[in-house]
Short mmCIF file of C-alpha atoms in Angstrom, two decimals:
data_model
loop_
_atom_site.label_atom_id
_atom_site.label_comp_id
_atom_site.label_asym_id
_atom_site.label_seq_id
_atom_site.Cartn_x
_atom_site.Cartn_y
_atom_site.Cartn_z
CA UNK A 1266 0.00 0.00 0.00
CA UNK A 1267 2.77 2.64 0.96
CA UNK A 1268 4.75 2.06 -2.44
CA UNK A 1269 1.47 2.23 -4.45
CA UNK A 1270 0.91 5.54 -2.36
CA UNK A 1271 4.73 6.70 -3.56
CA UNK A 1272 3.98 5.66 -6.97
CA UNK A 1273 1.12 7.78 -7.39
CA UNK A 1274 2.19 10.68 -5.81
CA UNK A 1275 5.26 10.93 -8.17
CA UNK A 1276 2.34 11.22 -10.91
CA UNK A 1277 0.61 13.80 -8.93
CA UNK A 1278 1.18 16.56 -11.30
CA UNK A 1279 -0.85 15.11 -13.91
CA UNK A 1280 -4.29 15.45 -11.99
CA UNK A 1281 -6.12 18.76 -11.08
CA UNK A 1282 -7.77 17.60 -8.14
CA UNK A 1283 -8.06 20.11 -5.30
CA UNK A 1284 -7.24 23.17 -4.71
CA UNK A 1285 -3.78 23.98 -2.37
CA UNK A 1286 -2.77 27.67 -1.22
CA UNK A 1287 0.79 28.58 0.69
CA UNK A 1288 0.83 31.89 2.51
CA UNK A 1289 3.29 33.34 4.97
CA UNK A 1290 2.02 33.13 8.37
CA UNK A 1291 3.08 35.19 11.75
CA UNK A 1292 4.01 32.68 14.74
CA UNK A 1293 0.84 32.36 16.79
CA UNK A 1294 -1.09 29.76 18.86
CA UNK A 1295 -4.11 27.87 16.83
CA UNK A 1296 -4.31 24.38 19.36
CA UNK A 1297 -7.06 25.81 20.91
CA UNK A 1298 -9.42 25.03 17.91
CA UNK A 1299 -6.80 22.71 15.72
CA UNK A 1300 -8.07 19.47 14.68
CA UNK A 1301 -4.92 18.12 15.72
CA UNK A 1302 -2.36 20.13 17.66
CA UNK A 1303 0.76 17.83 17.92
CA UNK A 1304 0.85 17.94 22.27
CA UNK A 1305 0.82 14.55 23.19
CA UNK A 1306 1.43 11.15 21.61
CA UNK A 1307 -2.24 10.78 21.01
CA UNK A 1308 -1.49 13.19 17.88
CA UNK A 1309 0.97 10.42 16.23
CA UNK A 1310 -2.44 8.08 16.31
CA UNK A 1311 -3.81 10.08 13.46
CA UNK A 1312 -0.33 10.85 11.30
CA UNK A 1313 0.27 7.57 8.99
CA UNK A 1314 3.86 7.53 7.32
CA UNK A 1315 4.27 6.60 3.43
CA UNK A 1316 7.48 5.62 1.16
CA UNK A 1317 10.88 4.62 1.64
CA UNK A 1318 10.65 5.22 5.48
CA UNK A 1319 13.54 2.24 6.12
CA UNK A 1320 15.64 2.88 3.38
CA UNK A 1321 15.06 7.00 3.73
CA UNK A 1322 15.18 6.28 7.34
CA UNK A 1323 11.74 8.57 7.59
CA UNK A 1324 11.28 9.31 11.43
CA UNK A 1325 8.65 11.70 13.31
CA UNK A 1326 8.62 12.70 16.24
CA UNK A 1327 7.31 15.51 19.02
CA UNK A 1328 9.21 18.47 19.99
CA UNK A 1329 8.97 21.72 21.69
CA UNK A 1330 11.48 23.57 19.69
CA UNK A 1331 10.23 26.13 17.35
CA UNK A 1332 6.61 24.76 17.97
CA UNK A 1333 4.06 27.54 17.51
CA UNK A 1334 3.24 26.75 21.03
CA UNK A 1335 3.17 23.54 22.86
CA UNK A 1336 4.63 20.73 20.65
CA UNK A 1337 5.05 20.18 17.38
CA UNK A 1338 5.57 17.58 15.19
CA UNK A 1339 9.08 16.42 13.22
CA UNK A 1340 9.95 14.90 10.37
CA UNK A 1341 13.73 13.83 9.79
CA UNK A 1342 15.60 11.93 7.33
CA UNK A 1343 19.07 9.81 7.19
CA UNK A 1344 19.85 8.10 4.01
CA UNK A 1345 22.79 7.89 1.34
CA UNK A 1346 22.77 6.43 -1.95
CA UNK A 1347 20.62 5.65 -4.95
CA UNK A 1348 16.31 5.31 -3.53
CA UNK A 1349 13.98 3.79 -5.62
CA UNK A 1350 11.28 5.79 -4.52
CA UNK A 1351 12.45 8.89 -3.31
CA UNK A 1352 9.30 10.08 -1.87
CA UNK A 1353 7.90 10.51 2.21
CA UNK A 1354 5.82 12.20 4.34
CA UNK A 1355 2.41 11.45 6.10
CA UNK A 1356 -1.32 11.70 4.89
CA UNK A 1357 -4.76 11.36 6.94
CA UNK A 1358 -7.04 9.03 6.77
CA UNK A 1359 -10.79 10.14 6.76
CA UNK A 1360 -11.28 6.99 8.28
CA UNK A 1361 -9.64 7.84 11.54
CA UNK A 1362 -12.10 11.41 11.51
CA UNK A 1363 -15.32 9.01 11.33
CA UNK A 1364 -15.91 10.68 7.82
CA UNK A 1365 -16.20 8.34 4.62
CA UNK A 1366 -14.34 10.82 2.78
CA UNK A 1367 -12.53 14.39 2.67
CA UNK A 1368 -15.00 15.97 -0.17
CA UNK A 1369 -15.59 19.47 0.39
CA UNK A 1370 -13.09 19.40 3.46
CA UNK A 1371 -10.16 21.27 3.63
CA UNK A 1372 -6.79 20.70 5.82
CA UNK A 1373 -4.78 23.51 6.82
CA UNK A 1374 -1.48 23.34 8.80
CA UNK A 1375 1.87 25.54 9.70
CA UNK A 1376 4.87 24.08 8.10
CA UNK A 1377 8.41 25.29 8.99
CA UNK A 1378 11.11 23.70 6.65
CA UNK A 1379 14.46 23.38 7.54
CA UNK A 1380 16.59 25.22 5.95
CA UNK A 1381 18.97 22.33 5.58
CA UNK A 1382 16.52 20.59 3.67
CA UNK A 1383 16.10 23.06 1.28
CA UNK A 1384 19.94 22.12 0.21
CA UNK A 1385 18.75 18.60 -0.35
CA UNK A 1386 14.69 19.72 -1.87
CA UNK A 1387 13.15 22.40 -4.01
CA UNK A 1388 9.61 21.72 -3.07
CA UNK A 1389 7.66 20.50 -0.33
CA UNK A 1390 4.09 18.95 -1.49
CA UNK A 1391 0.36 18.83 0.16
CA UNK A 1392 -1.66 16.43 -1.92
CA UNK A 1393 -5.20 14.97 -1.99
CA UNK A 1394 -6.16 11.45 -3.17
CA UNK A 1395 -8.88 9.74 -4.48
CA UNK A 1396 -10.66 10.14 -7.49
CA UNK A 1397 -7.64 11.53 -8.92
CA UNK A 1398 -4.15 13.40 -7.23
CA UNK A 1399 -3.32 17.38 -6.58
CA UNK A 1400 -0.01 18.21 -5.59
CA UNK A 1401 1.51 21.42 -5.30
CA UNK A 1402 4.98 22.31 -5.27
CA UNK A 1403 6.13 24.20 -2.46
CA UNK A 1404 9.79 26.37 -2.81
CA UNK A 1405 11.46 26.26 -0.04
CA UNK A 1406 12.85 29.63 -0.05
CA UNK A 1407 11.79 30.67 3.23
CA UNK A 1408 13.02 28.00 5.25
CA UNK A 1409 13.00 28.54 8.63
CA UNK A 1410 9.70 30.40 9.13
CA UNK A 1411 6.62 29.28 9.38
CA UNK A 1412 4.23 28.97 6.48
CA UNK A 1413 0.11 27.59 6.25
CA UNK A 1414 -0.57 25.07 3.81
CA UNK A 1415 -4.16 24.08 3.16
CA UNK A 1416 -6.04 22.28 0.34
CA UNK A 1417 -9.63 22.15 -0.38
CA UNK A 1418 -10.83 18.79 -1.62
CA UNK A 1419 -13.62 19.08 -4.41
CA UNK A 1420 -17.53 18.59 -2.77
CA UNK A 1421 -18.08 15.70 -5.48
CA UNK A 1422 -15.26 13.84 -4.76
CA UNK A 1423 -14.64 10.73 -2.89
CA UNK A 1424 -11.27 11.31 -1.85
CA UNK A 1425 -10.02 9.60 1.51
CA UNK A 1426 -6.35 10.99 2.22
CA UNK A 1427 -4.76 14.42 2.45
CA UNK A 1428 -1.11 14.62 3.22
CA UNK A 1429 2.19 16.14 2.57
CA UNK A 1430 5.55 15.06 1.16
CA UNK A 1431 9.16 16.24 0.93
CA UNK A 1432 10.82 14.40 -2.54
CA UNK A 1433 14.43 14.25 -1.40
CA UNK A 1434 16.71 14.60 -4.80
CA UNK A 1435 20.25 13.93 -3.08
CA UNK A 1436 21.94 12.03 -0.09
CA UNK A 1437 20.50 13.89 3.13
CA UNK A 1438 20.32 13.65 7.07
CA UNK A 1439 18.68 15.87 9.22
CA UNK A 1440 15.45 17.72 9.91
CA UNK A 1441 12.66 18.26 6.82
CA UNK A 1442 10.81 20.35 8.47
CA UNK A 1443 8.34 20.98 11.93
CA UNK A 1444 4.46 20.70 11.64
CA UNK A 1445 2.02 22.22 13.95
CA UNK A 1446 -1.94 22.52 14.12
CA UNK A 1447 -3.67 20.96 11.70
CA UNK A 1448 -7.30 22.00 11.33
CA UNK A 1449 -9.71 20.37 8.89
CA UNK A 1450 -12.97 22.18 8.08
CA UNK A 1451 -15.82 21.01 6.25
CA UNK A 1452 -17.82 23.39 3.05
CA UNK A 1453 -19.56 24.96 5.96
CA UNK A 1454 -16.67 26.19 7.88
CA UNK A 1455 -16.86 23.65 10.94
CA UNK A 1456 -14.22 22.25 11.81
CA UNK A 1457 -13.54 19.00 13.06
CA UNK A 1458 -12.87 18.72 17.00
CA UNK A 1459 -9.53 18.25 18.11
CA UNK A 1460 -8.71 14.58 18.45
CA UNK A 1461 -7.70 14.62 22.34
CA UNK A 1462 -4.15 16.04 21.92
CA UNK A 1463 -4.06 19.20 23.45
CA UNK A 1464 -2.09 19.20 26.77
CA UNK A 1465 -3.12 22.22 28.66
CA UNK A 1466 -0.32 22.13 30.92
CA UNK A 1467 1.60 23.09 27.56
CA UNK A 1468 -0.19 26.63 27.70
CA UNK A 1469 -0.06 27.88 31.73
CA UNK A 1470 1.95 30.84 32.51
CA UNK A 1471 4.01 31.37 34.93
CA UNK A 1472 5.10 28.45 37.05
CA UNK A 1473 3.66 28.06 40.78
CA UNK A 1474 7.49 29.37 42.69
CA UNK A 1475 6.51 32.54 40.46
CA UNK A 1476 2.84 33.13 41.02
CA UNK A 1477 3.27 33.00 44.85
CA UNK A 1478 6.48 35.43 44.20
CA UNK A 1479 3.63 37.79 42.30
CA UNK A 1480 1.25 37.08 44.62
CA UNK A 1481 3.17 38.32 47.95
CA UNK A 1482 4.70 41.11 46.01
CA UNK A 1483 0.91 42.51 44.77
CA UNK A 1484 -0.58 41.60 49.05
CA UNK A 1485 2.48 43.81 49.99
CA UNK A 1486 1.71 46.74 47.63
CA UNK A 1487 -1.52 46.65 48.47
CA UNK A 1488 -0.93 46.81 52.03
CA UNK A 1489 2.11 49.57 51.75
CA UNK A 1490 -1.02 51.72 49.77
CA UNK A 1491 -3.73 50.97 52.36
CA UNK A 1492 -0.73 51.63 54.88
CA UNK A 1493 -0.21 55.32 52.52
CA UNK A 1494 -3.29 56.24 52.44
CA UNK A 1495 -4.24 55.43 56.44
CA UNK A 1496 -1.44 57.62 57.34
CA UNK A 1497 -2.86 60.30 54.88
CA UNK A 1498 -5.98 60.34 56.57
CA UNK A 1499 -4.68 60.48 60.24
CA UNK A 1500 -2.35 63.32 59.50
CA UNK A 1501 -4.94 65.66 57.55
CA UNK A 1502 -7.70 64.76 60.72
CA UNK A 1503 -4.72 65.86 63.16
CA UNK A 1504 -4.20 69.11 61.10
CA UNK A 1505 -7.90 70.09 61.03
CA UNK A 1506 -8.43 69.71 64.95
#
């Protein structure tokens, strides 16, 4: 199943399924209403790998660096030599959503390629199966920021993955790139629930040492003020006797 996957994406470019946009994004916090937000290792549940992931030595895993907020999710690779199929990455299943299929859905994540895989890629690729295969080349010219991906699967169709893919051209090790919140929305705008992933702990603010630090600092203010403005009062009564 994974090589037929690999085989067809390599023909993606000959189907115009789907419609994919790319767009700069500023670094801010979506897990709140993300269909999948990459905290715990319930996210990996939902992420299914495709290609040469022994040979490419494809590996994902959760970190906190350069997440958005929280964790993210990363996607490395360690090969050298000639591949036979030269494609990886990771698609949804609708499946997994309780959906029967992706039609009139669309997927939007932040992606943040490395800029060392941009020596070893010129494109990064979101794609949509089914029916037929869209996949749209992605430069990687501004590696190491973050970026939203989305693509819109056409209402008719009966389409049952959406994914991405990195087509390494050369002998590479290291990072691809960091993936955070993924939300998938239906033609109405509704978007699918989060899957159970979000770790609140992830978004508290200042530890508990710090908050009782605050906490006597803003009792003694308050008391040095009442203390002020006590001593106001008994000194202006005093002067008016």
């Amino acid at each position: 199943m994974k090589k037929i996957l690999s085989v067809i994406i390599a023909a993606a470019a000959a189907f115009t399924m789907g419609t994919a946009v790319f767009a700069e994004a500023e670094k801010t916090d979506d897990a709140a209403t993300a269909t999948i937000s990459f905290d715990t290792e319930k996210s990996l549940e939902y992420i299914h790998i495709f290609g040469n992931a022994n040979d490419a030595g494809l590996t994902m895993e959760l970190t906190d660096k350069d997440a958005l907020s929280g964790k993210a999710l990363k996607l490395s690779e360690s090969f050298k030599g000639t591949l036979s199929n030269r494609y990886g990455g990771f698609y949804l299943d609708s499946e997994d959503f309780g959906i029967s299929n992706f039609g009139g859905y669309t997927m939007t994540l932040y992606i943040n390629a490395s800029s060392k895989a941009s020596k070893a890629t010129g494109q990064f690729e979101i794609f949509t199966d089914g029916e037929g295969w869209q996949s749209v080349n992605f430069l990687t010219t501004s590696a190491g920021s973050y970026r939203t991906a989305s693509i819109t699967v056409p209402a008719n169709s009966n389409n049952t993955k959406i994914g991405v893919s990195f087509p390494i051209t050369q002998d590479f090790e290291g990072d691809l790139g960091i993936f955070d919140d993924i939300t998938i929305t239906d033609n109405y705008g509704k978007a699918i629930a989060n899957v159970g992933d979000i770790d609140t702990s992830l978004y508290q603010g200042p530890s508990g040492f710090v908050s009782v630090i605050t906490t006597i600092f803003f009792i003694l203010v308050l008391i040095a003020v009442i203390g002020g403005a006590a001593y106001f009062v008994v000194k202006t009564m005093r002067k008016y006797r």
